[in-house]
Amino acid sequence: MSAILLIEDDLTFSTMIKAWLSRKGFEIETASNIARGLTLIKQSQFDLILSDMRLPDGEGLNILDYLTSNNISTPLIIMTSYADVQ
């Protein structure tokens, strides 16, 4: 079974994505901020990380920086619901 980390601060969206992925057979861990996400990354190995772009304590790009700095090759998908991404 593939393990996915979902870092999303919108509880409704996070619950929806988690339920959908769980029905597809994925094991899902969730975090609502970067600090918790990084803690989970340090504790477990994931096959994929899905992260919101804008989080309460930073941006999804901070996750990318952490992965790169620590030579972690886990694929990362950064998502956003905002229409304007600079």
PDB file of N, CA, C and O in Angstrom:
ATOM      1  N   MET A   1       0.845  -1.170   0.000  1.00  0.00           N
ATOM      2  CA  MET A   1       0.000   0.000   0.000  1.00  0.00           C
ATOM      3  C   MET A   1       0.897   1.243   0.000  1.00  0.00           C
ATOM      4  O   MET A   1       1.874   1.310   0.720  1.00  0.00           O
ATOM      5  N   SER A   2       0.539   2.225  -0.802  1.00  0.00           N
ATOM      6  CA  SER A   2       1.308   3.467  -0.885  1.00  0.00           C
ATOM      7  C   SER A   2       0.893   4.425   0.212  1.00  0.00           C
ATOM      8  O   SER A   2      -0.280   4.588   0.505  1.00  0.00           O
ATOM      9  N   ALA A   3       1.897   5.062   0.811  1.00  0.00           N
ATOM     10  CA  ALA A   3       1.649   6.034   1.874  1.00  0.00           C
ATOM     11  C   ALA A   3       1.787   7.442   1.313  1.00  0.00           C
ATOM     12  O   ALA A   3       2.777   7.762   0.651  1.00  0.00           O
ATOM     13  N   ILE A   4       0.790   8.268   1.587  1.00  0.00           N
ATOM     14  CA  ILE A   4       0.769   9.651   1.112  1.00  0.00           C
ATOM     15  C   ILE A   4       0.643  10.577   2.306  1.00  0.00           C
ATOM     16  O   ILE A   4      -0.156  10.329   3.219  1.00  0.00           O
ATOM     17  N   LEU A   5       1.426  11.649   2.287  1.00  0.00           N
ATOM     18  CA  LEU A   5       1.302  12.701   3.293  1.00  0.00           C
ATOM     19  C   LEU A   5       0.562  13.874   2.659  1.00  0.00           C
ATOM     20  O   LEU A   5       0.974  14.377   1.612  1.00  0.00           O
ATOM     21  N   LEU A   6      -0.524  14.288   3.272  1.00  0.00           N
ATOM     22  CA  LEU A   6      -1.316  15.422   2.808  1.00  0.00           C
ATOM     23  C   LEU A   6      -1.147  16.568   3.805  1.00  0.00           C
ATOM     24  O   LEU A   6      -1.504  16.430   4.978  1.00  0.00           O
ATOM     25  N   ILE A   7      -0.559  17.677   3.333  1.00  0.00           N
ATOM     26  CA  ILE A   7      -0.377  18.855   4.176  1.00  0.00           C
ATOM     27  C   ILE A   7      -1.342  19.926   3.672  1.00  0.00           C
ATOM     28  O   ILE A   7      -1.135  20.511   2.608  1.00  0.00           O
ATOM     29  N   GLU A   8      -2.408  20.135   4.425  1.00  0.00           N
ATOM     30  CA  GLU A   8      -3.511  21.013   3.991  1.00  0.00           C
ATOM     31  C   GLU A   8      -4.173  21.606   5.221  1.00  0.00           C
ATOM     32  O   GLU A   8      -4.528  20.873   6.146  1.00  0.00           O
ATOM     33  N   ASP A   9      -4.341  22.930   5.241  1.00  0.00           N
ATOM     34  CA  ASP A   9      -4.946  23.576   6.400  1.00  0.00           C
ATOM     35  C   ASP A   9      -6.459  23.719   6.305  1.00  0.00           C
ATOM     36  O   ASP A   9      -7.115  23.991   7.308  1.00  0.00           O
ATOM     37  N   ASP A  10      -7.030  23.501   5.141  1.00  0.00           N
ATOM     38  CA  ASP A  10      -8.488  23.555   4.975  1.00  0.00           C
ATOM     39  C   ASP A  10      -9.050  22.185   5.364  1.00  0.00           C
ATOM     40  O   ASP A  10      -8.901  21.214   4.625  1.00  0.00           O
ATOM     41  N   LEU A  11      -9.661  22.116   6.551  1.00  0.00           N
ATOM     42  CA  LEU A  11     -10.126  20.841   7.093  1.00  0.00           C
ATOM     43  C   LEU A  11     -11.124  20.139   6.173  1.00  0.00           C
ATOM     44  O   LEU A  11     -11.051  18.923   5.980  1.00  0.00           O
ATOM     45  N   THR A  12     -12.041  20.877   5.576  1.00  0.00           N
ATOM     46  CA  THR A  12     -13.035  20.278   4.683  1.00  0.00           C
ATOM     47  C   THR A  12     -12.372  19.666   3.466  1.00  0.00           C
ATOM     48  O   THR A  12     -12.650  18.515   3.100  1.00  0.00           O
ATOM     49  N   PHE A  13     -11.482  20.409   2.823  1.00  0.00           N
ATOM     50  CA  PHE A  13     -10.785  19.909   1.634  1.00  0.00           C
ATOM     51  C   PHE A  13      -9.896  18.725   1.999  1.00  0.00           C
ATOM     52  O   PHE A  13      -9.845  17.729   1.285  1.00  0.00           O
ATOM     53  N   SER A  14      -9.196  18.820   3.132  1.00  0.00           N
ATOM     54  CA  SER A  14      -8.327  17.740   3.580  1.00  0.00           C
ATOM     55  C   SER A  14      -9.118  16.457   3.817  1.00  0.00           C
ATOM     56  O   SER A  14      -8.700  15.374   3.396  1.00  0.00           O
ATOM     57  N   THR A  15     -10.258  16.583   4.463  1.00  0.00           N
ATOM     58  CA  THR A  15     -11.103  15.414   4.735  1.00  0.00           C
ATOM     59  C   THR A  15     -11.602  14.790   3.438  1.00  0.00           C
ATOM     60  O   THR A  15     -11.617  13.563   3.288  1.00  0.00           O
ATOM     61  N   MET A  16     -11.990  15.628   2.477  1.00  0.00           N
ATOM     62  CA  MET A  16     -12.480  15.136   1.191  1.00  0.00           C
ATOM     63  C   MET A  16     -11.377  14.382   0.438  1.00  0.00           C
ATOM     64  O   MET A  16     -11.592  13.272  -0.053  1.00  0.00           O
ATOM     65  N   ILE A  17     -10.190  14.977   0.359  1.00  0.00           N
ATOM     66  CA  ILE A  17      -9.078  14.341  -0.352  1.00  0.00           C
ATOM     67  C   ILE A  17      -8.669  13.040   0.348  1.00  0.00           C
ATOM     68  O   ILE A  17      -8.423  12.024  -0.303  1.00  0.00           O
ATOM     69  N   LYS A  18      -8.589  13.080   1.675  1.00  0.00           N
ATOM     70  CA  LYS A  18      -8.216  11.886   2.434  1.00  0.00           C
ATOM     71  C   LYS A  18      -9.215  10.752   2.203  1.00  0.00           C
ATOM     72  O   LYS A  18      -8.816   9.607   1.969  1.00  0.00           O
ATOM     73  N   ALA A  19     -10.500  11.059   2.249  1.00  0.00           N
ATOM     74  CA  ALA A  19     -11.531  10.035   2.037  1.00  0.00           C
ATOM     75  C   ALA A  19     -11.437   9.446   0.632  1.00  0.00           C
ATOM     76  O   ALA A  19     -11.517   8.224   0.454  1.00  0.00           O
ATOM     77  N   TRP A  20     -11.257  10.299  -0.361  1.00  0.00           N
ATOM     78  CA  TRP A  20     -11.187   9.832  -1.749  1.00  0.00           C
ATOM     79  C   TRP A  20      -9.966   8.934  -1.958  1.00  0.00           C
ATOM     80  O   TRP A  20     -10.073   7.859  -2.539  1.00  0.00           O
ATOM     81  N   LEU A  21      -8.805   9.385  -1.467  1.00  0.00           N
ATOM     82  CA  LEU A  21      -7.586   8.589  -1.633  1.00  0.00           C
ATOM     83  C   LEU A  21      -7.648   7.288  -0.840  1.00  0.00           C
ATOM     84  O   LEU A  21      -7.168   6.247  -1.297  1.00  0.00           O
ATOM     85  N   SER A  22      -8.255   7.324   0.336  1.00  0.00           N
ATOM     86  CA  SER A  22      -8.412   6.109   1.139  1.00  0.00           C
ATOM     87  C   SER A  22      -9.268   5.080   0.423  1.00  0.00           C
ATOM     88  O   SER A  22      -8.960   3.882   0.435  1.00  0.00           O
ATOM     89  N   ARG A  23     -10.342   5.538  -0.232  1.00  0.00           N
ATOM     90  CA  ARG A  23     -11.198   4.620  -0.999  1.00  0.00           C
ATOM     91  C   ARG A  23     -10.449   3.999  -2.170  1.00  0.00           C
ATOM     92  O   ARG A  23     -10.783   2.906  -2.614  1.00  0.00           O
ATOM     93  N   LYS A  24      -9.424   4.690  -2.658  1.00  0.00           N
ATOM     94  CA  LYS A  24      -8.610   4.176  -3.768  1.00  0.00           C
ATOM     95  C   LYS A  24      -7.494   3.258  -3.269  1.00  0.00           C
ATOM     96  O   LYS A  24      -6.700   2.759  -4.056  1.00  0.00           O
ATOM     97  N   GLY A  25      -7.423   3.049  -1.954  1.00  0.00           N
ATOM     98  CA  GLY A  25      -6.470   2.102  -1.395  1.00  0.00           C
ATOM     99  C   GLY A  25      -5.176   2.698  -0.868  1.00  0.00           C
ATOM    100  O   GLY A  25      -4.250   1.952  -0.537  1.00  0.00           O
ATOM    101  N   PHE A  26      -5.098   4.011  -0.759  1.00  0.00           N
ATOM    102  CA  PHE A  26      -3.886   4.648  -0.254  1.00  0.00           C
ATOM    103  C   PHE A  26      -3.968   4.840   1.260  1.00  0.00           C
ATOM    104  O   PHE A  26      -5.044   5.065   1.811  1.00  0.00           O
ATOM    105  N   GLU A  27      -2.824   4.768   1.909  1.00  0.00           N
ATOM    106  CA  GLU A  27      -2.718   5.067   3.330  1.00  0.00           C
ATOM    107  C   GLU A  27      -2.367   6.547   3.447  1.00  0.00           C
ATOM    108  O   GLU A  27      -1.375   7.000   2.876  1.00  0.00           O
ATOM    109  N   ILE A  28      -3.162   7.313   4.170  1.00  0.00           N
ATOM    110  CA  ILE A  28      -3.022   8.767   4.205  1.00  0.00           C
ATOM    111  C   ILE A  28      -2.707   9.253   5.621  1.00  0.00           C
ATOM    112  O   ILE A  28      -3.369   8.873   6.580  1.00  0.00           O
ATOM    113  N   GLU A  29      -1.689  10.089   5.727  1.00  0.00           N
ATOM    114  CA  GLU A  29      -1.393  10.837   6.952  1.00  0.00           C
ATOM    115  C   GLU A  29      -1.667  12.300   6.625  1.00  0.00           C
ATOM    116  O   GLU A  29      -1.397  12.745   5.504  1.00  0.00           O
ATOM    117  N   THR A  30      -2.170  13.053   7.587  1.00  0.00           N
ATOM    118  CA  THR A  30      -2.468  14.461   7.327  1.00  0.00           C
ATOM    119  C   THR A  30      -1.763  15.366   8.328  1.00  0.00           C
ATOM    120  O   THR A  30      -1.483  14.968   9.463  1.00  0.00           O
ATOM    121  N   ALA A  31      -1.490  16.570   7.864  1.00  0.00           N
ATOM    122  CA  ALA A  31      -0.934  17.630   8.703  1.00  0.00           C
ATOM    123  C   ALA A  31      -1.591  18.925   8.257  1.00  0.00           C
ATOM    124  O   ALA A  31      -1.881  19.108   7.073  1.00  0.00           O
ATOM    125  N   SER A  32      -1.804  19.836   9.203  1.00  0.00           N
ATOM    126  CA  SER A  32      -2.456  21.096   8.846  1.00  0.00           C
ATOM    127  C   SER A  32      -1.474  22.265   8.761  1.00  0.00           C
ATOM    128  O   SER A  32      -1.881  23.392   8.515  1.00  0.00           O
ATOM    129  N   ASN A  33      -0.188  21.973   8.967  1.00  0.00           N
ATOM    130  CA  ASN A  33       0.815  23.023   8.840  1.00  0.00           C
ATOM    131  C   ASN A  33       2.178  22.410   8.501  1.00  0.00           C
ATOM    132  O   ASN A  33       2.345  21.184   8.566  1.00  0.00           O
ATOM    133  N   ILE A  34       3.119  23.252   8.146  1.00  0.00           N
ATOM    134  CA  ILE A  34       4.437  22.783   7.732  1.00  0.00           C
ATOM    135  C   ILE A  34       5.166  22.098   8.883  1.00  0.00           C
ATOM    136  O   ILE A  34       5.779  21.045   8.698  1.00  0.00           O
ATOM    137  N   ALA A  35       5.099  22.677  10.076  1.00  0.00           N
ATOM    138  CA  ALA A  35       5.809  22.097  11.221  1.00  0.00           C
ATOM    139  C   ALA A  35       5.393  20.645  11.450  1.00  0.00           C
ATOM    140  O   ALA A  35       6.245  19.763  11.611  1.00  0.00           O
ATOM    141  N   ARG A  36       4.099  20.379  11.450  1.00  0.00           N
ATOM    142  CA  ARG A  36       3.611  18.999  11.654  1.00  0.00           C
ATOM    143  C   ARG A  36       3.993  18.122  10.465  1.00  0.00           C
ATOM    144  O   ARG A  36       4.363  16.965  10.637  1.00  0.00           O
ATOM    145  N   GLY A  37       3.912  18.675   9.261  1.00  0.00           N
ATOM    146  CA  GLY A  37       4.300  17.922   8.074  1.00  0.00           C
ATOM    147  C   GLY A  37       5.751  17.489   8.129  1.00  0.00           C
ATOM    148  O   GLY A  37       6.081  16.331   7.840  1.00  0.00           O
ATOM    149  N   LEU A  38       6.639  18.394   8.530  1.00  0.00           N
ATOM    150  CA  LEU A  38       8.059  18.056   8.624  1.00  0.00           C
ATOM    151  C   LEU A  38       8.309  17.010   9.704  1.00  0.00           C
ATOM    152  O   LEU A  38       9.149  16.127   9.536  1.00  0.00           O
ATOM    153  N   THR A  39       7.570  17.094  10.803  1.00  0.00           N
ATOM    154  CA  THR A  39       7.689  16.080  11.852  1.00  0.00           C
ATOM    155  C   THR A  39       7.333  14.704  11.296  1.00  0.00           C
ATOM    156  O   THR A  39       8.044  13.726  11.538  1.00  0.00           O
ATOM    157  N   LEU A  40       6.243  14.625  10.535  1.00  0.00           N
ATOM    158  CA  LEU A  40       5.829  13.348   9.955  1.00  0.00           C
ATOM    159  C   LEU A  40       6.839  12.848   8.922  1.00  0.00           C
ATOM    160  O   LEU A  40       7.115  11.654   8.846  1.00  0.00           O
ATOM    161  N   ILE A  41       7.408  13.760   8.138  1.00  0.00           N
ATOM    162  CA  ILE A  41       8.421  13.377   7.143  1.00  0.00           C
ATOM    163  C   ILE A  41       9.642  12.782   7.846  1.00  0.00           C
ATOM    164  O   ILE A  41      10.236  11.811   7.370  1.00  0.00           O
ATOM    165  N   LYS A  42      10.020  13.348   8.990  1.00  0.00           N
ATOM    166  CA  LYS A  42      11.173  12.846   9.742  1.00  0.00           C
ATOM    167  C   LYS A  42      10.888  11.488  10.374  1.00  0.00           C
ATOM    168  O   LYS A  42      11.794  10.681  10.556  1.00  0.00           O
ATOM    169  N   GLN A  43       9.617  11.219  10.701  1.00  0.00           N
ATOM    170  CA  GLN A  43       9.245   9.988  11.405  1.00  0.00           C
ATOM    171  C   GLN A  43       8.916   8.826  10.483  1.00  0.00           C
ATOM    172  O   GLN A  43       9.060   7.673  10.879  1.00  0.00           O
ATOM    173  N   SER A  44       8.448   9.121   9.269  1.00  0.00           N
ATOM    174  CA  SER A  44       7.948   8.070   8.380  1.00  0.00           C
ATOM    175  C   SER A  44       8.444   8.285   6.964  1.00  0.00           C
ATOM    176  O   SER A  44       8.870   9.373   6.595  1.00  0.00           O
ATOM    177  N   GLN A  45       8.322   7.234   6.178  1.00  0.00           N
ATOM    178  CA  GLN A  45       8.672   7.328   4.764  1.00  0.00           C
ATOM    179  C   GLN A  45       7.365   7.361   3.959  1.00  0.00           C
ATOM    180  O   GLN A  45       6.470   6.546   4.188  1.00  0.00           O
ATOM    181  N   PHE A  46       7.275   8.307   3.033  1.00  0.00           N
ATOM    182  CA  PHE A  46       6.078   8.460   2.211  1.00  0.00           C
ATOM    183  C   PHE A  46       6.431   8.240   0.741  1.00  0.00           C
ATOM    184  O   PHE A  46       7.549   8.524   0.313  1.00  0.00           O
ATOM    185  N   ASP A  47       5.458   7.757  -0.006  1.00  0.00           N
ATOM    186  CA  ASP A  47       5.639   7.566  -1.443  1.00  0.00           C
ATOM    187  C   ASP A  47       5.317   8.844  -2.212  1.00  0.00           C
ATOM    188  O   ASP A  47       5.754   9.017  -3.343  1.00  0.00           O
ATOM    189  N   LEU A  48       4.542   9.731  -1.589  1.00  0.00           N
ATOM    190  CA  LEU A  48       4.131  10.980  -2.217  1.00  0.00           C
ATOM    191  C   LEU A  48       3.744  11.972  -1.134  1.00  0.00           C
ATOM    192  O   LEU A  48       3.191  11.587  -0.100  1.00  0.00           O
ATOM    193  N   ILE A  49       4.046  13.246  -1.382  1.00  0.00           N
ATOM    194  CA  ILE A  49       3.600  14.316  -0.492  1.00  0.00           C
ATOM    195  C   ILE A  49       2.756  15.287  -1.313  1.00  0.00           C
ATOM    196  O   ILE A  49       3.185  15.743  -2.372  1.00  0.00           O
ATOM    197  N   LEU A  50       1.557  15.560  -0.832  1.00  0.00           N
ATOM    198  CA  LEU A  50       0.675  16.565  -1.414  1.00  0.00           C
ATOM    199  C   LEU A  50       0.627  17.733  -0.440  1.00  0.00           C
ATOM    200  O   LEU A  50       0.329  17.536   0.741  1.00  0.00           O
ATOM    201  N   SER A  51       0.938  18.928  -0.903  1.00  0.00           N
ATOM    202  CA  SER A  51       0.954  20.074  -0.011  1.00  0.00           C
ATOM    203  C   SER A  51       0.222  21.260  -0.611  1.00  0.00           C
ATOM    204  O   SER A  51       0.345  21.543  -1.805  1.00  0.00           O
ATOM    205  N   ASP A  52      -0.504  21.946   0.239  1.00  0.00           N
ATOM    206  CA  ASP A  52      -1.107  23.223  -0.140  1.00  0.00           C
ATOM    207  C   ASP A  52       0.031  24.223  -0.332  1.00  0.00           C
ATOM    208  O   ASP A  52       1.085  24.112   0.288  1.00  0.00           O
ATOM    209  N   MET A  53      -0.169  25.195  -1.198  1.00  0.00           N
ATOM    210  CA  MET A  53       0.847  26.225  -1.418  1.00  0.00           C
ATOM    211  C   MET A  53       0.910  27.187  -0.234  1.00  0.00           C
ATOM    212  O   MET A  53       1.979  27.513   0.249  1.00  0.00           O
ATOM    213  N   ARG A  54      -0.257  27.635   0.236  1.00  0.00           N
ATOM    214  CA  ARG A  54      -0.306  28.607   1.332  1.00  0.00           C
ATOM    215  C   ARG A  54      -0.763  27.906   2.604  1.00  0.00           C
ATOM    216  O   ARG A  54      -1.880  27.403   2.671  1.00  0.00           O
ATOM    217  N   LEU A  55       0.120  27.913   3.591  1.00  0.00           N
ATOM    218  CA  LEU A  55      -0.175  27.271   4.868  1.00  0.00           C
ATOM    219  C   LEU A  55       0.017  28.291   5.990  1.00  0.00           C
ATOM    220  O   LEU A  55       0.672  29.313   5.785  1.00  0.00           O
ATOM    221  N   PRO A  56      -0.528  28.030   7.176  1.00  0.00           N
ATOM    222  CA  PRO A  56      -0.454  29.017   8.259  1.00  0.00           C
ATOM    223  C   PRO A  56       0.972  29.420   8.644  1.00  0.00           C
ATOM    224  O   PRO A  56       1.209  30.551   9.051  1.00  0.00           O
ATOM    225  N   ASP A  57       1.919  28.502   8.507  1.00  0.00           N
ATOM    226  CA  ASP A  57       3.288  28.782   8.944  1.00  0.00           C
ATOM    227  C   ASP A  57       4.296  28.825   7.799  1.00  0.00           C
ATOM    228  O   ASP A  57       5.488  28.640   8.004  1.00  0.00           O
ATOM    229  N   GLY A  58       3.818  29.079   6.576  1.00  0.00           N
ATOM    230  CA  GLY A  58       4.734  29.186   5.438  1.00  0.00           C
ATOM    231  C   GLY A  58       4.078  28.775   4.137  1.00  0.00           C
ATOM    232  O   GLY A  58       2.865  28.840   3.996  1.00  0.00           O
ATOM    233  N   GLU A  59       4.919  28.347   3.199  1.00  0.00           N
ATOM    234  CA  GLU A  59       4.440  27.926   1.884  1.00  0.00           C
ATOM    235  C   GLU A  59       4.884  26.511   1.581  1.00  0.00           C
ATOM    236  O   GLU A  59       5.880  26.027   2.133  1.00  0.00           O
ATOM    237  N   GLY A  60       4.181  25.877   0.673  1.00  0.00           N
ATOM    238  CA  GLY A  60       4.540  24.540   0.247  1.00  0.00           C
ATOM    239  C   GLY A  60       5.970  24.458  -0.270  1.00  0.00           C
ATOM    240  O   GLY A  60       6.605  23.410  -0.193  1.00  0.00           O
ATOM    241  N   LEU A  61       6.473  25.569  -0.769  1.00  0.00           N
ATOM    242  CA  LEU A  61       7.855  25.591  -1.251  1.00  0.00           C
ATOM    243  C   LEU A  61       8.847  25.352  -0.121  1.00  0.00           C
ATOM    244  O   LEU A  61       9.955  24.875  -0.361  1.00  0.00           O
ATOM    245  N   ASN A  62       8.454  25.647   1.124  1.00  0.00           N
ATOM    246  CA  ASN A  62       9.316  25.341   2.270  1.00  0.00           C
ATOM    247  C   ASN A  62       9.513  23.833   2.410  1.00  0.00           C
ATOM    248  O   ASN A  62      10.591  23.388   2.812  1.00  0.00           O
ATOM    249  N   ILE A  63       8.486  23.076   2.080  1.00  0.00           N
ATOM    250  CA  ILE A  63       8.592  21.607   2.098  1.00  0.00           C
ATOM    251  C   ILE A  63       9.593  21.168   1.027  1.00  0.00           C
ATOM    252  O   ILE A  63      10.449  20.319   1.274  1.00  0.00           O
ATOM    253  N   LEU A  64       9.479  21.749  -0.161  1.00  0.00           N
ATOM    254  CA  LEU A  64      10.408  21.432  -1.241  1.00  0.00           C
ATOM    255  C   LEU A  64      11.845  21.745  -0.827  1.00  0.00           C
ATOM    256  O   LEU A  64      12.757  20.935  -1.056  1.00  0.00           O
ATOM    257  N   ASP A  65      12.058  22.887  -0.211  1.00  0.00           N
ATOM    258  CA  ASP A  65      13.396  23.259   0.269  1.00  0.00           C
ATOM    259  C   ASP A  65      13.929  22.229   1.259  1.00  0.00           C
ATOM    260  O   ASP A  65      15.093  21.825   1.198  1.00  0.00           O
ATOM    261  N   TYR A  66      13.074  21.784   2.181  1.00  0.00           N
ATOM    262  CA  TYR A  66      13.487  20.791   3.172  1.00  0.00           C
ATOM    263  C   TYR A  66      13.868  19.477   2.498  1.00  0.00           C
ATOM    264  O   TYR A  66      14.906  18.883   2.815  1.00  0.00           O
ATOM    265  N   LEU A  67      13.018  19.016   1.575  1.00  0.00           N
ATOM    266  CA  LEU A  67      13.302  17.757   0.887  1.00  0.00           C
ATOM    267  C   LEU A  67      14.615  17.831   0.127  1.00  0.00           C
ATOM    268  O   LEU A  67      15.446  16.918   0.203  1.00  0.00           O
ATOM    269  N   THR A  68      14.826  18.922  -0.580  1.00  0.00           N
ATOM    270  CA  THR A  68      16.047  19.108  -1.366  1.00  0.00           C
ATOM    271  C   THR A  68      17.271  19.168  -0.465  1.00  0.00           C
ATOM    272  O   THR A  68      18.282  18.510  -0.729  1.00  0.00           O
ATOM    273  N   SER A  69      17.197  19.937   0.602  1.00  0.00           N
ATOM    274  CA  SER A  69      18.322  20.108   1.536  1.00  0.00           C
ATOM    275  C   SER A  69      18.730  18.800   2.204  1.00  0.00           C
ATOM    276  O   SER A  69      19.879  18.623   2.579  1.00  0.00           O
ATOM    277  N   ASN A  70      17.764  17.908   2.381  1.00  0.00           N
ATOM    278  CA  ASN A  70      18.021  16.654   3.082  1.00  0.00           C
ATOM    279  C   ASN A  70      18.098  15.450   2.150  1.00  0.00           C
ATOM    280  O   ASN A  70      18.027  14.309   2.606  1.00  0.00           O
ATOM    281  N   ASN A  71      18.240  15.714   0.854  1.00  0.00           N
ATOM    282  CA  ASN A  71      18.368  14.649  -0.156  1.00  0.00           C
ATOM    283  C   ASN A  71      17.253  13.614  -0.070  1.00  0.00           C
ATOM    284  O   ASN A  71      17.482  12.421  -0.194  1.00  0.00           O
ATOM    285  N   ILE A  72      16.028  14.094   0.154  1.00  0.00           N
ATOM    286  CA  ILE A  72      14.858  13.222   0.202  1.00  0.00           C
ATOM    287  C   ILE A  72      14.204  13.297  -1.170  1.00  0.00           C
ATOM    288  O   ILE A  72      13.840  14.369  -1.638  1.00  0.00           O
ATOM    289  N   SER A  73      14.072  12.150  -1.813  1.00  0.00           N
ATOM    290  CA  SER A  73      13.586  12.135  -3.198  1.00  0.00           C
ATOM    291  C   SER A  73      12.093  11.846  -3.319  1.00  0.00           C
ATOM    292  O   SER A  73      11.612  11.528  -4.403  1.00  0.00           O
ATOM    293  N   THR A  74      11.358  11.975  -2.240  1.00  0.00           N
ATOM    294  CA  THR A  74       9.915  11.757  -2.285  1.00  0.00           C
ATOM    295  C   THR A  74       9.272  12.788  -3.208  1.00  0.00           C
ATOM    296  O   THR A  74       9.509  13.988  -3.056  1.00  0.00           O
ATOM    297  N   PRO A  75       8.463  12.343  -4.171  1.00  0.00           N
ATOM    298  CA  PRO A  75       7.778  13.305  -5.046  1.00  0.00           C
ATOM    299  C   PRO A  75       6.852  14.220  -4.233  1.00  0.00           C
ATOM    300  O   PRO A  75       6.204  13.776  -3.283  1.00  0.00           O
ATOM    301  N   LEU A  76       6.814  15.490  -4.638  1.00  0.00           N
ATOM    302  CA  LEU A  76       5.992  16.496  -3.968  1.00  0.00           C
ATOM    303  C   LEU A  76       5.117  17.183  -5.006  1.00  0.00           C
ATOM    304  O   LEU A  76       5.614  17.635  -6.034  1.00  0.00           O
ATOM    305  N   ILE A  77       3.833  17.241  -4.723  1.00  0.00           N
ATOM    306  CA  ILE A  77       2.892  17.991  -5.564  1.00  0.00           C
ATOM    307  C   ILE A  77       2.365  19.134  -4.708  1.00  0.00           C
ATOM    308  O   ILE A  77       1.834  18.907  -3.617  1.00  0.00           O
ATOM    309  N   ILE A  78       2.551  20.361  -5.202  1.00  0.00           N
ATOM    310  CA  ILE A  78       2.048  21.541  -4.496  1.00  0.00           C
ATOM    311  C   ILE A  78       0.768  21.997  -5.186  1.00  0.00           C
ATOM    312  O   ILE A  78       0.753  22.184  -6.399  1.00  0.00           O
ATOM    313  N   MET A  79      -0.294  22.164  -4.400  1.00  0.00           N
ATOM    314  CA  MET A  79      -1.597  22.539  -4.938  1.00  0.00           C
ATOM    315  C   MET A  79      -2.054  23.840  -4.323  1.00  0.00           C
ATOM    316  O   MET A  79      -1.564  24.232  -3.275  1.00  0.00           O
ATOM    317  N   THR A  80      -2.982  24.485  -5.002  1.00  0.00           N
ATOM    318  CA  THR A  80      -3.575  25.690  -4.453  1.00  0.00           C
ATOM    319  C   THR A  80      -4.976  25.876  -5.026  1.00  0.00           C
ATOM    320  O   THR A  80      -5.275  25.428  -6.126  1.00  0.00           O
ATOM    321  N   SER A  81      -5.821  26.516  -4.243  1.00  0.00           N
ATOM    322  CA  SER A  81      -7.156  26.850  -4.733  1.00  0.00           C
ATOM    323  C   SER A  81      -7.245  28.302  -5.128  1.00  0.00           C
ATOM    324  O   SER A  81      -8.289  28.790  -5.546  1.00  0.00           O
ATOM    325  N   TYR A  82      -6.133  29.028  -4.983  1.00  0.00           N
ATOM    326  CA  TYR A  82      -6.108  30.433  -5.360  1.00  0.00           C
ATOM    327  C   TYR A  82      -5.949  30.580  -6.874  1.00  0.00           C
ATOM    328  O   TYR A  82      -5.196  29.837  -7.488  1.00  0.00           O
ATOM    329  N   ALA A  83      -6.652  31.513  -7.438  1.00  0.00           N
ATOM    330  CA  ALA A  83      -6.585  31.733  -8.885  1.00  0.00           C
ATOM    331  C   ALA A  83      -5.297  32.422  -9.304  1.00  0.00           C
ATOM    332  O   ALA A  83      -4.860  32.289 -10.431  1.00  0.00           O
ATOM    333  N   ASP A  84      -4.665  33.135  -8.389  1.00  0.00           N
ATOM    334  CA  ASP A  84      -3.465  33.885  -8.700  1.00  0.00           C
ATOM    335  C   ASP A  84      -2.260  33.294  -7.974  1.00  0.00           C
ATOM    336  O   ASP A  84      -2.151  33.400  -6.765  1.00  0.00           O
ATOM    337  N   VAL A  85      -1.386  32.639  -8.723  1.00  0.00           N
ATOM    338  CA  VAL A  85      -0.163  32.074  -8.161  1.00  0.00           C
ATOM    339  C   VAL A  85       1.005  32.764  -8.826  1.00  0.00           C
ATOM    340  O   VAL A  85       1.181  32.694 -10.037  1.00  0.00           O
ATOM    341  N   GLN A  86       1.796  33.449  -8.034  1.00  0.00           N
ATOM    342  CA  GLN A  86       2.936  34.178  -8.596  1.00  0.00           C
ATOM    343  C   GLN A  86       4.176  33.320  -8.590  1.00  0.00           C
ATOM    344  O   GLN A  86       4.405  32.529  -7.757  1.00  0.00           O
TER     345      GLN A  86
END
